[in-house]
PDB file of C-alpha atoms in Angstrom:
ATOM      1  CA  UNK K 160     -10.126  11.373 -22.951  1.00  0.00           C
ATOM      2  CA  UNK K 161      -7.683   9.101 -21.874  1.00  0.00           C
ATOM      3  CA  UNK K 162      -5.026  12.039 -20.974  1.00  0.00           C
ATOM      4  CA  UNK K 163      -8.370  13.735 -18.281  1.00  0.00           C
ATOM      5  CA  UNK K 164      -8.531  10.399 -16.902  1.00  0.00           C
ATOM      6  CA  UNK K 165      -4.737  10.623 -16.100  1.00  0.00           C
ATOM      7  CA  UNK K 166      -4.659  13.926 -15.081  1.00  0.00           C
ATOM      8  CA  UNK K 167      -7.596  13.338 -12.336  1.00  0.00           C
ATOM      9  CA  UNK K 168      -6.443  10.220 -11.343  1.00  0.00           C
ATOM     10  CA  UNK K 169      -2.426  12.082 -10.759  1.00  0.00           C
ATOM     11  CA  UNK K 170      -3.970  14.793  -9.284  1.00  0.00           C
ATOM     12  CA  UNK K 171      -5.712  12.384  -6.952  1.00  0.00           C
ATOM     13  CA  UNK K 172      -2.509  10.020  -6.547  1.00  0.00           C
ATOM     14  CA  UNK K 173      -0.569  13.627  -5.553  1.00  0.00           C
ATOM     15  CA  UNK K 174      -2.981  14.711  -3.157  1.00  0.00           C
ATOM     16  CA  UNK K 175      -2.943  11.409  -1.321  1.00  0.00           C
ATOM     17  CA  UNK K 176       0.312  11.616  -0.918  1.00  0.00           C
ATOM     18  CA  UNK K 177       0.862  15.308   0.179  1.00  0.00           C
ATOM     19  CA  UNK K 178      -1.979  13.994   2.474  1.00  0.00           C
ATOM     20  CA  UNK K 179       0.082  11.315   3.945  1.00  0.00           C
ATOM     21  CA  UNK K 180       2.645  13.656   4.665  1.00  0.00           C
ATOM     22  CA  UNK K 181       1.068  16.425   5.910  1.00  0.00           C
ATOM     23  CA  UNK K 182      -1.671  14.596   8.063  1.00  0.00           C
ATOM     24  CA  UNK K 183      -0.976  14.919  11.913  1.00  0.00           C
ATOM     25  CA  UNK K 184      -3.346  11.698  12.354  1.00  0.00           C
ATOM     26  CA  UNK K 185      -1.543   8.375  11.512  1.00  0.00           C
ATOM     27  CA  UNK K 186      -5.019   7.484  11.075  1.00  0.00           C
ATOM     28  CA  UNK K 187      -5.828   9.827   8.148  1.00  0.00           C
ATOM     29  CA  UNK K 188      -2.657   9.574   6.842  1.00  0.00           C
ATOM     30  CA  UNK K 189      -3.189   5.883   6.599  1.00  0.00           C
ATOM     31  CA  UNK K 190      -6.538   6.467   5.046  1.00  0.00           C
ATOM     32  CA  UNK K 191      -4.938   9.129   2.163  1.00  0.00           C
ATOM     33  CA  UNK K 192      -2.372   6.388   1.678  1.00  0.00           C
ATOM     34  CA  UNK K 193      -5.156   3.753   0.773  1.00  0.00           C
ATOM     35  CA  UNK K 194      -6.336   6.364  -1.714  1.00  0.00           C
ATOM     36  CA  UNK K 195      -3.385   6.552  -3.437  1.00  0.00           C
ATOM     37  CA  UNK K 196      -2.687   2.841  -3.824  1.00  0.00           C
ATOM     38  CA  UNK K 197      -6.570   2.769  -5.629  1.00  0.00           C
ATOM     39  CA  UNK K 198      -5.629   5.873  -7.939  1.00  0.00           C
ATOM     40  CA  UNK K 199      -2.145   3.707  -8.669  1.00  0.00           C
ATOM     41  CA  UNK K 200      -4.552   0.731  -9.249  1.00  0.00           C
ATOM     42  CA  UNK K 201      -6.346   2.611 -11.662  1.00  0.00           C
ATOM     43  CA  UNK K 202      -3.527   3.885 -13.270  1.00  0.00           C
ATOM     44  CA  UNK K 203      -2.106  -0.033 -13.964  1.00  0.00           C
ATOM     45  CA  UNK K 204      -5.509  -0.475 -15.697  1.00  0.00           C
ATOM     46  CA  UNK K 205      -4.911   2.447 -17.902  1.00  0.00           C
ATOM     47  CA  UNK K 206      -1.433   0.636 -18.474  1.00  0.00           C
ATOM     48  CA  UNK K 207      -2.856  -2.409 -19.199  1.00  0.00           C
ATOM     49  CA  UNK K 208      -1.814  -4.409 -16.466  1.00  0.00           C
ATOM     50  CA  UNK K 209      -5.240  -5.753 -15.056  1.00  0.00           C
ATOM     51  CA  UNK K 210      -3.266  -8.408 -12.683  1.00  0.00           C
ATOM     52  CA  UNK K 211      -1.441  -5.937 -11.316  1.00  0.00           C
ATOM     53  CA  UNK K 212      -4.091  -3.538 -10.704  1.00  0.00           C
ATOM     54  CA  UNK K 213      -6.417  -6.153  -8.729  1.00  0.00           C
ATOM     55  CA  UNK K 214      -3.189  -7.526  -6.738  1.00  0.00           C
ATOM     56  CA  UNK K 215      -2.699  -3.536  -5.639  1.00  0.00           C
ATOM     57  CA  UNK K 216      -6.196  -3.488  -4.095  1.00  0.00           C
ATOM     58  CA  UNK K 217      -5.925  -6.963  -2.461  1.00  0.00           C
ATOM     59  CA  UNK K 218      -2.460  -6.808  -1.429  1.00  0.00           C
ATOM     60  CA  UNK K 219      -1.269  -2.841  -0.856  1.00  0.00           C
ATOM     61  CA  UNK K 220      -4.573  -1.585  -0.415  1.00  0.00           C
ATOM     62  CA  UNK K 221      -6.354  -4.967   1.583  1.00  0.00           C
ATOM     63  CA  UNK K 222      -3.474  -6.258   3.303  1.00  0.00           C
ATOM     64  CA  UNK K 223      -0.860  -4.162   3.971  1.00  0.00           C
ATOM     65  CA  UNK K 224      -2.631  -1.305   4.849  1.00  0.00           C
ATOM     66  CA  UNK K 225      -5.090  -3.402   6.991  1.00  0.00           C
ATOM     67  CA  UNK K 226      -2.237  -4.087   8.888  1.00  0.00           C
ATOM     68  CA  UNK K 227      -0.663  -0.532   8.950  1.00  0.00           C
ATOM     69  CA  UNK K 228      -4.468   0.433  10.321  1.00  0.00           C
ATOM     70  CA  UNK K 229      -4.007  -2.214  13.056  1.00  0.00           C
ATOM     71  CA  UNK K 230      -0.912  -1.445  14.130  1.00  0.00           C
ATOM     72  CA  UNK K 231      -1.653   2.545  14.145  1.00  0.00           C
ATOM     73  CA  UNK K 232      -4.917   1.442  16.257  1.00  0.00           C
ATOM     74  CA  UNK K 233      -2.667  -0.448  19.010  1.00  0.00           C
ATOM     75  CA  UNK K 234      -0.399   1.674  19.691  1.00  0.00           C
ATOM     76  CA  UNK K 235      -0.739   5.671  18.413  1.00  0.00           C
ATOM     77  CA  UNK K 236      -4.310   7.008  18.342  1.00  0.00           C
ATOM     78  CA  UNK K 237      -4.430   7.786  22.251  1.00  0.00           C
ATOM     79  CA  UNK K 238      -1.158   9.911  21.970  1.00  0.00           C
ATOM     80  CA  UNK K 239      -2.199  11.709  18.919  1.00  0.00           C
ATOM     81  CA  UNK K 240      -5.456  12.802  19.625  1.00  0.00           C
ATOM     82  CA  UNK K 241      -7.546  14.815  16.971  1.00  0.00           C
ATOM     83  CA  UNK K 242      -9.264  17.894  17.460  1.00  0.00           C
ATOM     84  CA  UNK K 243     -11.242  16.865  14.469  1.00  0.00           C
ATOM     85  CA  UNK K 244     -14.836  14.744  14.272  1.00  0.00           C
ATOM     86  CA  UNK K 245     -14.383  15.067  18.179  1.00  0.00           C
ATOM     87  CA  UNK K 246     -18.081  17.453  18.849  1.00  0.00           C
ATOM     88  CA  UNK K 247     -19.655  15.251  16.639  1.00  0.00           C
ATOM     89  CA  UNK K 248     -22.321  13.024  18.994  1.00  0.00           C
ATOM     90  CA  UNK K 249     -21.894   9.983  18.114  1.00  0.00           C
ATOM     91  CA  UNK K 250     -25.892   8.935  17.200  1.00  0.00           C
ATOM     92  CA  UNK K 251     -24.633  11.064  14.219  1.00  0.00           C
ATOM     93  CA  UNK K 252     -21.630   9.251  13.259  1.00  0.00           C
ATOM     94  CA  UNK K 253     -23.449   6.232  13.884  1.00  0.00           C
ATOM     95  CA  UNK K 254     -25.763   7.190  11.056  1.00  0.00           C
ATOM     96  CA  UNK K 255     -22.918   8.777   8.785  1.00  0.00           C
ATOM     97  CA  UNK K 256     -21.540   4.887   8.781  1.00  0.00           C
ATOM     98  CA  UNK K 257     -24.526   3.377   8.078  1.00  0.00           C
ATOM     99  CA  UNK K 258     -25.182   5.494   5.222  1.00  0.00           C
ATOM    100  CA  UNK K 259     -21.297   5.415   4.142  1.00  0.00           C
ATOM    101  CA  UNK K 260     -21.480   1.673   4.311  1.00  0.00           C
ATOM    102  CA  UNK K 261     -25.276   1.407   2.322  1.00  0.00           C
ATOM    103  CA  UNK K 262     -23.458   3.703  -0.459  1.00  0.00           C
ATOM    104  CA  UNK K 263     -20.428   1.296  -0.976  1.00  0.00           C
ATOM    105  CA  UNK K 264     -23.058  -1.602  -1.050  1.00  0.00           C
ATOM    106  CA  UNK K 265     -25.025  -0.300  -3.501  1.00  0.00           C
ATOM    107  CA  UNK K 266     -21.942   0.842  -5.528  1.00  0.00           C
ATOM    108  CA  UNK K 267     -20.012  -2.811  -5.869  1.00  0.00           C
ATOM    109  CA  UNK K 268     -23.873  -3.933  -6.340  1.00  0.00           C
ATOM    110  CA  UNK K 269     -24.481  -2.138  -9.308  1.00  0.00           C
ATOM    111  CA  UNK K 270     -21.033  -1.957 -10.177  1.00  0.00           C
ATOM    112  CA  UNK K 271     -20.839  -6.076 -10.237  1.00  0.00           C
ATOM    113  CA  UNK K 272     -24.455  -6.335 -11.682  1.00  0.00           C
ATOM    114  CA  UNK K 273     -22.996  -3.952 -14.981  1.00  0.00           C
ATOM    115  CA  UNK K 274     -20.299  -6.661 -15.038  1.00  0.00           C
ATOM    116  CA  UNK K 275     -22.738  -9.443 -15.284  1.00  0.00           C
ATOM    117  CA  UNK K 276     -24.995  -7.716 -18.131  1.00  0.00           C
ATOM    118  CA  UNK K 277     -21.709  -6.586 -20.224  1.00  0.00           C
ATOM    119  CA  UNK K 278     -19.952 -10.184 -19.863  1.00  0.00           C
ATOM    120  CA  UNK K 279     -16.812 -10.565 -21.246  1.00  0.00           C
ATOM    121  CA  UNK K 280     -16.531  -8.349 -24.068  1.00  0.00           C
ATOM    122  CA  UNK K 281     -14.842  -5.470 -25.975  1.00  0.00           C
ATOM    123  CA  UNK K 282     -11.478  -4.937 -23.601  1.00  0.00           C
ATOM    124  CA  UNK K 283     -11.649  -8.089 -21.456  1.00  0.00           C
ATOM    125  CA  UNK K 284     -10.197 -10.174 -24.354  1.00  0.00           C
ATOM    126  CA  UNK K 285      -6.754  -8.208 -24.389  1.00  0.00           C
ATOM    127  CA  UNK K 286      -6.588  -8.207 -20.613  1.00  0.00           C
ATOM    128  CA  UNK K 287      -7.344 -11.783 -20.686  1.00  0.00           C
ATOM    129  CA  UNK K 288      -4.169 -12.267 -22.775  1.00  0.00           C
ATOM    130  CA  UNK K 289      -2.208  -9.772 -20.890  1.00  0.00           C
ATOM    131  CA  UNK K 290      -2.753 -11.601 -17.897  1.00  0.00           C
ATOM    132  CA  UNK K 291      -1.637 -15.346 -19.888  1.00  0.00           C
ATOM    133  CA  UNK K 292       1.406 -13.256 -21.113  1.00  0.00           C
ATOM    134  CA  UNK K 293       1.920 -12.144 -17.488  1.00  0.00           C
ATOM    135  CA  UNK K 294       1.996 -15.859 -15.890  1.00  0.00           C
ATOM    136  CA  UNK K 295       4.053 -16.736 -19.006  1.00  0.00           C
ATOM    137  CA  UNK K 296       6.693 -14.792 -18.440  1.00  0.00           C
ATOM    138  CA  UNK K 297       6.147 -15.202 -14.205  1.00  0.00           C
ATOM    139  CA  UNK K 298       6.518 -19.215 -14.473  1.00  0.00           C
ATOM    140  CA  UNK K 299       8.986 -19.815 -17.270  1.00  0.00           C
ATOM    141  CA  UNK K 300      11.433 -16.094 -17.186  1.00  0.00           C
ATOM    142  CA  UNK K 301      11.099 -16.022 -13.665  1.00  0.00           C
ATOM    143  CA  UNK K 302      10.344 -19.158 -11.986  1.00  0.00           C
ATOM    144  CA  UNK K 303      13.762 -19.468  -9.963  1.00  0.00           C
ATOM    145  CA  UNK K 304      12.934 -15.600  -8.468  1.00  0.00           C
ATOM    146  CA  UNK K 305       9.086 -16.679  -8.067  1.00  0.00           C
ATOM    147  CA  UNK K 306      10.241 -19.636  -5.567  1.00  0.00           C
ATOM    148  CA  UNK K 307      12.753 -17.190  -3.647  1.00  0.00           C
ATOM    149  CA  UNK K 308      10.226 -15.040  -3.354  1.00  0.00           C
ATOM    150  CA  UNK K 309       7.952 -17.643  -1.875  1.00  0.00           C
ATOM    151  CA  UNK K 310      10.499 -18.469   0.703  1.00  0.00           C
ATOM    152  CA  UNK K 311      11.274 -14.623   1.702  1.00  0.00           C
ATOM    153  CA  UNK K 312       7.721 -14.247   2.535  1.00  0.00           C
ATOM    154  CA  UNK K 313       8.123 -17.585   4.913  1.00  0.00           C
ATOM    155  CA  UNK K 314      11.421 -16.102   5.927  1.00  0.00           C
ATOM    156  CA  UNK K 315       9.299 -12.634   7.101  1.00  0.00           C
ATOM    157  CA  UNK K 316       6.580 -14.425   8.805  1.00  0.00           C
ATOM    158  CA  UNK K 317       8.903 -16.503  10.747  1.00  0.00           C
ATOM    159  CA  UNK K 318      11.066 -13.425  11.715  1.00  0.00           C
ATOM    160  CA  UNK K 319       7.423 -10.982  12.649  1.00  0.00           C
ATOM    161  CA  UNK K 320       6.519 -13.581  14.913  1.00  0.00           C
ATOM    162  CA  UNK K 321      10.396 -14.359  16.519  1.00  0.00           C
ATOM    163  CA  UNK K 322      10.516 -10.655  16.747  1.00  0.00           C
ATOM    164  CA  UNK K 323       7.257  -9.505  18.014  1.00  0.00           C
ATOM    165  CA  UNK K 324       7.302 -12.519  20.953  1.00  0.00           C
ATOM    166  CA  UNK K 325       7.919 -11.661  24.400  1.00  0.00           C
ATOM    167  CA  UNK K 326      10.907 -13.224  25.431  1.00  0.00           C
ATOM    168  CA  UNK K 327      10.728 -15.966  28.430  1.00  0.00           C
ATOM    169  CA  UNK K 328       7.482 -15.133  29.480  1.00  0.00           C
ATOM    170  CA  UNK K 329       5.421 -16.575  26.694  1.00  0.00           C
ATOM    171  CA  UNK K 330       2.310 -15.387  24.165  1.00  0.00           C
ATOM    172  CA  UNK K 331      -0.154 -14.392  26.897  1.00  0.00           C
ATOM    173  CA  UNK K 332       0.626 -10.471  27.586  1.00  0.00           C
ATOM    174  CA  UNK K 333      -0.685  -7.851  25.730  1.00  0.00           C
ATOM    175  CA  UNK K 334       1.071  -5.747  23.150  1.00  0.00           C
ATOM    176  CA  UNK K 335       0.580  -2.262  25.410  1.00  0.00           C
ATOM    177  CA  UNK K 336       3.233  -0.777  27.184  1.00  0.00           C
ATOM    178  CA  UNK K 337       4.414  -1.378  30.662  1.00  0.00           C
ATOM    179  CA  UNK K 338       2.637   1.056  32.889  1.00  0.00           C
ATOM    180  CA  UNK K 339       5.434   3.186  34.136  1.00  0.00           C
TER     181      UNK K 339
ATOM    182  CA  UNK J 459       0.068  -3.891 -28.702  1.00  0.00           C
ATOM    183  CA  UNK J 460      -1.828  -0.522 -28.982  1.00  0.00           C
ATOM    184  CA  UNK J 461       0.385   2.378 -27.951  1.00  0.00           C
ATOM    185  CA  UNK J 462       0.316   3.939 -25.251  1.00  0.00           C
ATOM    186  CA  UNK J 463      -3.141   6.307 -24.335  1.00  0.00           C
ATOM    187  CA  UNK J 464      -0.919   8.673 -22.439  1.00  0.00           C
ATOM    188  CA  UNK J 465       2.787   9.766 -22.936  1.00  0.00           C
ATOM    189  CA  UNK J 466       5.482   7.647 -21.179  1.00  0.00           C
ATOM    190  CA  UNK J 467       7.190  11.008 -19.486  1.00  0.00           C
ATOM    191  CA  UNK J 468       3.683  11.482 -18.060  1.00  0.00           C
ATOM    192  CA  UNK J 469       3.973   8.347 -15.697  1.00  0.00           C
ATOM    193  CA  UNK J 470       7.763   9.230 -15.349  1.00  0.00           C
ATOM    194  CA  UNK J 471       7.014  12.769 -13.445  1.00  0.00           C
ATOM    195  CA  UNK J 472       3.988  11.525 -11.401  1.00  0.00           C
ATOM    196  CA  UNK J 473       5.989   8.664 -10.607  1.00  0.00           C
ATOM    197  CA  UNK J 474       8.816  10.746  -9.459  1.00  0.00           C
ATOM    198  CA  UNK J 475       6.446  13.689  -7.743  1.00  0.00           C
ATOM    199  CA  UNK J 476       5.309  11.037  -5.459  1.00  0.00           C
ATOM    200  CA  UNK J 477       9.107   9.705  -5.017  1.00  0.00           C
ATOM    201  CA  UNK J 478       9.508  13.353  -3.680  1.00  0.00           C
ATOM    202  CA  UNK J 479       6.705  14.015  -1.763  1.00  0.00           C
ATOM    203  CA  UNK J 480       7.912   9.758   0.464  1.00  0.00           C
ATOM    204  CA  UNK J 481      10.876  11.638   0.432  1.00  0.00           C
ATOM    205  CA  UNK J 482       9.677  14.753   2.422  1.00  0.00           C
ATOM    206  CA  UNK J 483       7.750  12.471   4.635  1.00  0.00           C
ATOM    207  CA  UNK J 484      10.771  10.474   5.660  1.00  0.00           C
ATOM    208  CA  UNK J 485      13.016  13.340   6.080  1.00  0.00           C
ATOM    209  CA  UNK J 486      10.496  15.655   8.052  1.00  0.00           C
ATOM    210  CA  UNK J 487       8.216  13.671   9.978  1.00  0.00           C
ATOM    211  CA  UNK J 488       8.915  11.939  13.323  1.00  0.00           C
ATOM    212  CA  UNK J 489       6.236   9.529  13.835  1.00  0.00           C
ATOM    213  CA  UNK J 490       8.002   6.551  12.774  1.00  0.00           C
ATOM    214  CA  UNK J 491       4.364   4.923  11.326  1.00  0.00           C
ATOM    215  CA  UNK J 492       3.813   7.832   8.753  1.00  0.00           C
ATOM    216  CA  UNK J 493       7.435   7.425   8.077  1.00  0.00           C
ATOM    217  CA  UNK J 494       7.257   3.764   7.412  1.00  0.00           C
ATOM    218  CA  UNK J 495       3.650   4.697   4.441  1.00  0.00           C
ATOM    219  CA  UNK J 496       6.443   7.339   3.452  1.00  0.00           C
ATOM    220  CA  UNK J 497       8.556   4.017   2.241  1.00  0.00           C
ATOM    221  CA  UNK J 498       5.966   3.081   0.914  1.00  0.00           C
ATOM    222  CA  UNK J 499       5.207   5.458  -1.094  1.00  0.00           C
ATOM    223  CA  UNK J 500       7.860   5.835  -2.613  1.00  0.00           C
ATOM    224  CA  UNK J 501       8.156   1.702  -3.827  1.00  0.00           C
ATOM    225  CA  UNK J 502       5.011   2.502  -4.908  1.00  0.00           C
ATOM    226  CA  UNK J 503       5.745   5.216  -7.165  1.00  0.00           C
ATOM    227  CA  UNK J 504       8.846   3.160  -8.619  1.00  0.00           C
ATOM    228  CA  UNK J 505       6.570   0.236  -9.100  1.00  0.00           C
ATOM    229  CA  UNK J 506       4.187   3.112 -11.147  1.00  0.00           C
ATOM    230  CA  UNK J 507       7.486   3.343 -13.088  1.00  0.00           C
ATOM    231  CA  UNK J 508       8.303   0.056 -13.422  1.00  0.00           C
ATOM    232  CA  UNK J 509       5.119  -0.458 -15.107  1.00  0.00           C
ATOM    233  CA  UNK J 510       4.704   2.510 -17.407  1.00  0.00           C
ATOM    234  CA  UNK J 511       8.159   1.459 -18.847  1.00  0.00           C
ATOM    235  CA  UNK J 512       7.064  -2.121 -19.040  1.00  0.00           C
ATOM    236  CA  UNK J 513       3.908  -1.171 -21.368  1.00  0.00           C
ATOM    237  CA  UNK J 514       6.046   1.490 -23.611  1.00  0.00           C
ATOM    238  CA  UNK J 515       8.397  -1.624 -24.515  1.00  0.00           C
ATOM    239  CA  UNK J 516       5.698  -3.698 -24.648  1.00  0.00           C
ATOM    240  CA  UNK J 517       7.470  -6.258 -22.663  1.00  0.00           C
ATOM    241  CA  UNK J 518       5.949  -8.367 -19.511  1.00  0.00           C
ATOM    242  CA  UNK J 519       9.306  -7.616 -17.375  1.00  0.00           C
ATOM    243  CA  UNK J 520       8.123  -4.867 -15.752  1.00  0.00           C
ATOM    244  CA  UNK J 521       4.671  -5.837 -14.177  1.00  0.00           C
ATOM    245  CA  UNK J 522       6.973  -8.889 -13.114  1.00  0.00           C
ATOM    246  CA  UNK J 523       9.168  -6.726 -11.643  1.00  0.00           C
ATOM    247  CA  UNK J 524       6.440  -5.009 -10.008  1.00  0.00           C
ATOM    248  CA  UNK J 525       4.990  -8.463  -8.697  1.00  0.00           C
ATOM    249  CA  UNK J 526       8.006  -9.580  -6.825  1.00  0.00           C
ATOM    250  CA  UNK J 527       8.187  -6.085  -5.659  1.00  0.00           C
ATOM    251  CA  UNK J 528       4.793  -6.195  -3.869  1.00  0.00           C
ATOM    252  CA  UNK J 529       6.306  -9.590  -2.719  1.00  0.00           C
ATOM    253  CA  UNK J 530       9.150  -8.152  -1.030  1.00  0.00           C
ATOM    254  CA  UNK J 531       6.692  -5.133   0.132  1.00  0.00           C
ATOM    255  CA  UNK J 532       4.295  -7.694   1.838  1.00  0.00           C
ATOM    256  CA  UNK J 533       7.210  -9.215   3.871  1.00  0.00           C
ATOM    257  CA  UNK J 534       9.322  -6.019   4.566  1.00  0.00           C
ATOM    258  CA  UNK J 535       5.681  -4.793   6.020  1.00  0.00           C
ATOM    259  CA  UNK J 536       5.038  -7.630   8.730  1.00  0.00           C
ATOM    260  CA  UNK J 537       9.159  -7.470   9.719  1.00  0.00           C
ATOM    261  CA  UNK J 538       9.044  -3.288   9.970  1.00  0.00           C
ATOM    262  CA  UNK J 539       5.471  -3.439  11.584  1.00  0.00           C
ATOM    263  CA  UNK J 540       6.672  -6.383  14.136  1.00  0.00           C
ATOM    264  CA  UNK J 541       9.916  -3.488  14.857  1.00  0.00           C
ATOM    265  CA  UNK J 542       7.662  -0.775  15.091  1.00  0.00           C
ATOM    266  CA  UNK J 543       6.001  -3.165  18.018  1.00  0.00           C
ATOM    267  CA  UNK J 544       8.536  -4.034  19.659  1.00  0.00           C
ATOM    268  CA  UNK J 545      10.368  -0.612  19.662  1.00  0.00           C
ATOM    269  CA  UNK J 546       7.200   0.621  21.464  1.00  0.00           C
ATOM    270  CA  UNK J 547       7.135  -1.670  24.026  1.00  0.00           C
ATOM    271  CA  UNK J 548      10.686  -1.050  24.751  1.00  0.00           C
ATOM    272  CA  UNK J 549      10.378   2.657  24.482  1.00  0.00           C
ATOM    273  CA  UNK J 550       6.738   3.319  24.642  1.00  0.00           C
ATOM    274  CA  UNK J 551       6.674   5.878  21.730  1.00  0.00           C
ATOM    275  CA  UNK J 552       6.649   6.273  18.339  1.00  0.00           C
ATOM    276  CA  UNK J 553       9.097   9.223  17.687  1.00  0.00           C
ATOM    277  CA  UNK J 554      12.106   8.858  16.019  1.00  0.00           C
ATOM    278  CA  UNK J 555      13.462  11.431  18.106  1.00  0.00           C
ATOM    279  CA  UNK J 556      13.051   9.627  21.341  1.00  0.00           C
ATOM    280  CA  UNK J 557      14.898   6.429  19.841  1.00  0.00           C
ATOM    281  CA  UNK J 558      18.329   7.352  19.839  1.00  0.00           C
ATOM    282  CA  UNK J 559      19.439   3.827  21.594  1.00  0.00           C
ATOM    283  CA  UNK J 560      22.509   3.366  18.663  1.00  0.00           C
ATOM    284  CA  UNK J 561      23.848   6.911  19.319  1.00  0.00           C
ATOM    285  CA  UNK J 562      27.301   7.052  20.632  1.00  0.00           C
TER     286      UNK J 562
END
């Protein structure tokens, strides 16, 4: 049971990333990239690392890769245009996101209402001390590395900002390049 | 702790398939984006490793490992992302082969 579950979720986790390669949309291959991180997520759960599986969906899969999505936006979809979705009208992908978006609704709706009815039983009480072993070992192991860490991420947003400014001429222009 | 559901090699080869496959991406594509989710990739397929390891010795090290990992990740995004920026407003592309400014 446990060994299917692996299999689909490598197969998955493989796909993903042949799809990140192989994509010719940054776009898509961002989007195969966020699959992967959730079939990684998964797999931490299976490894019984609950904390690390929800910080891989809010960090990898929420942060980082809404910023890779942003960045790919602003500067790279109107040189790589894709043949793809293009003869679609759009009343019908108008629809197809409505519907897309109603699905994952109902989906974390039922899936959080399940997780209301079961409560915490039956596996939640090992994760539960996973996670206490986790911090354990985070804040007394590796509490010196925890507050370096704390100042490299200050360090990075300091240094995105210094190096994404325009120099001398202020914050006002646009990120687009020079027409030339 | 219980042991392990699936085999420890298991995690080791998907862990190192999708090493391979960031690999390929770096070496053969040119858009420097899909190169930079090629990177990655592949910390995310060591962090796969890191943890896999972690739960066969049944010791917390390794999801810590993997925590200051996504750390570093976080801030080695915004600094690479604020490059890839800046490189395009310099060059106005994002091909690798176009950026050959440090050539001699």
């Amino acid at each position: 049971m446990a060994l299917a579950g692996f299999l689909i979720l490598a197969v998955a986790a493989v796909a993903g990333a042949l799809g990140v390669v192989l994509q010719r949309n940054a776009l898509y291959a961002a989007l195969s990239l966020v699959g992967v991180f959730a079939a990684t997520a998964v797999l931490y759960l299976m490894l019984s690392a609950p904390f690390l599986a929800m910080i891989q969906i809010i960090v990898y899969a929420g942060a980082i890769m809404v910023l890779f999505i942003f960045v790919i936006m602003l500067l790279s979809v109107r040189y790589e245009e894709s043949g793809e979705g293009a003869g679609i009208p759009a009343g019908v992908k108008r629809n197809l996101a409505v519907v897309l978006a109603a699905l994952m609704v109902g989906l974390f709706a039922v899936l959080s209402w399940t997780f209301v009815l079961t409560g915490r039983r039956g596996a939640a009480d090992t994760d539960t001390t996973s996670i206490e072993q986790l911090g354990l070992t985070l804040y007394r192991k590796y509490a010196f590395p925890f507050e370096v860490a704390s100042i490299l991420l200050l360090v990075a947003i300091i240094g995105a900002v210094a190096i994404t400014r325009r120099h001398g001429r202020g914050m006002e222009g646009s990120v687009g390049v020079e027409e030339s | 702790m219980t042991p392990m559901p699936v085999p420890l090699a298991y995690f080791q080869v998907l862990a190192g398939l999708l090493f391979s496959i960031g690999v390929m991406g770096v070496l053969f594509r040119r858009n420097i984006l899909i190169i930079f989710m090629c990177v990655e990739l592949m910390l995310n397929s060591a962090n796969i490793s890191l943890v896999a390891f972690g739960r066969a010795l049944g010791s917390m090290d390794g999801q810590v490992m993997v925590f200051f990992a996504l750390a570093v990740a976080a801030a080695e995004v915004a600094v690479g992302l604020a490059i890839i920026i800046d490189l395009f407003r310099k060059k106005g592309t994002v091909d690798v082969n176009q950026v050959s400014l440090l050539k001699g």
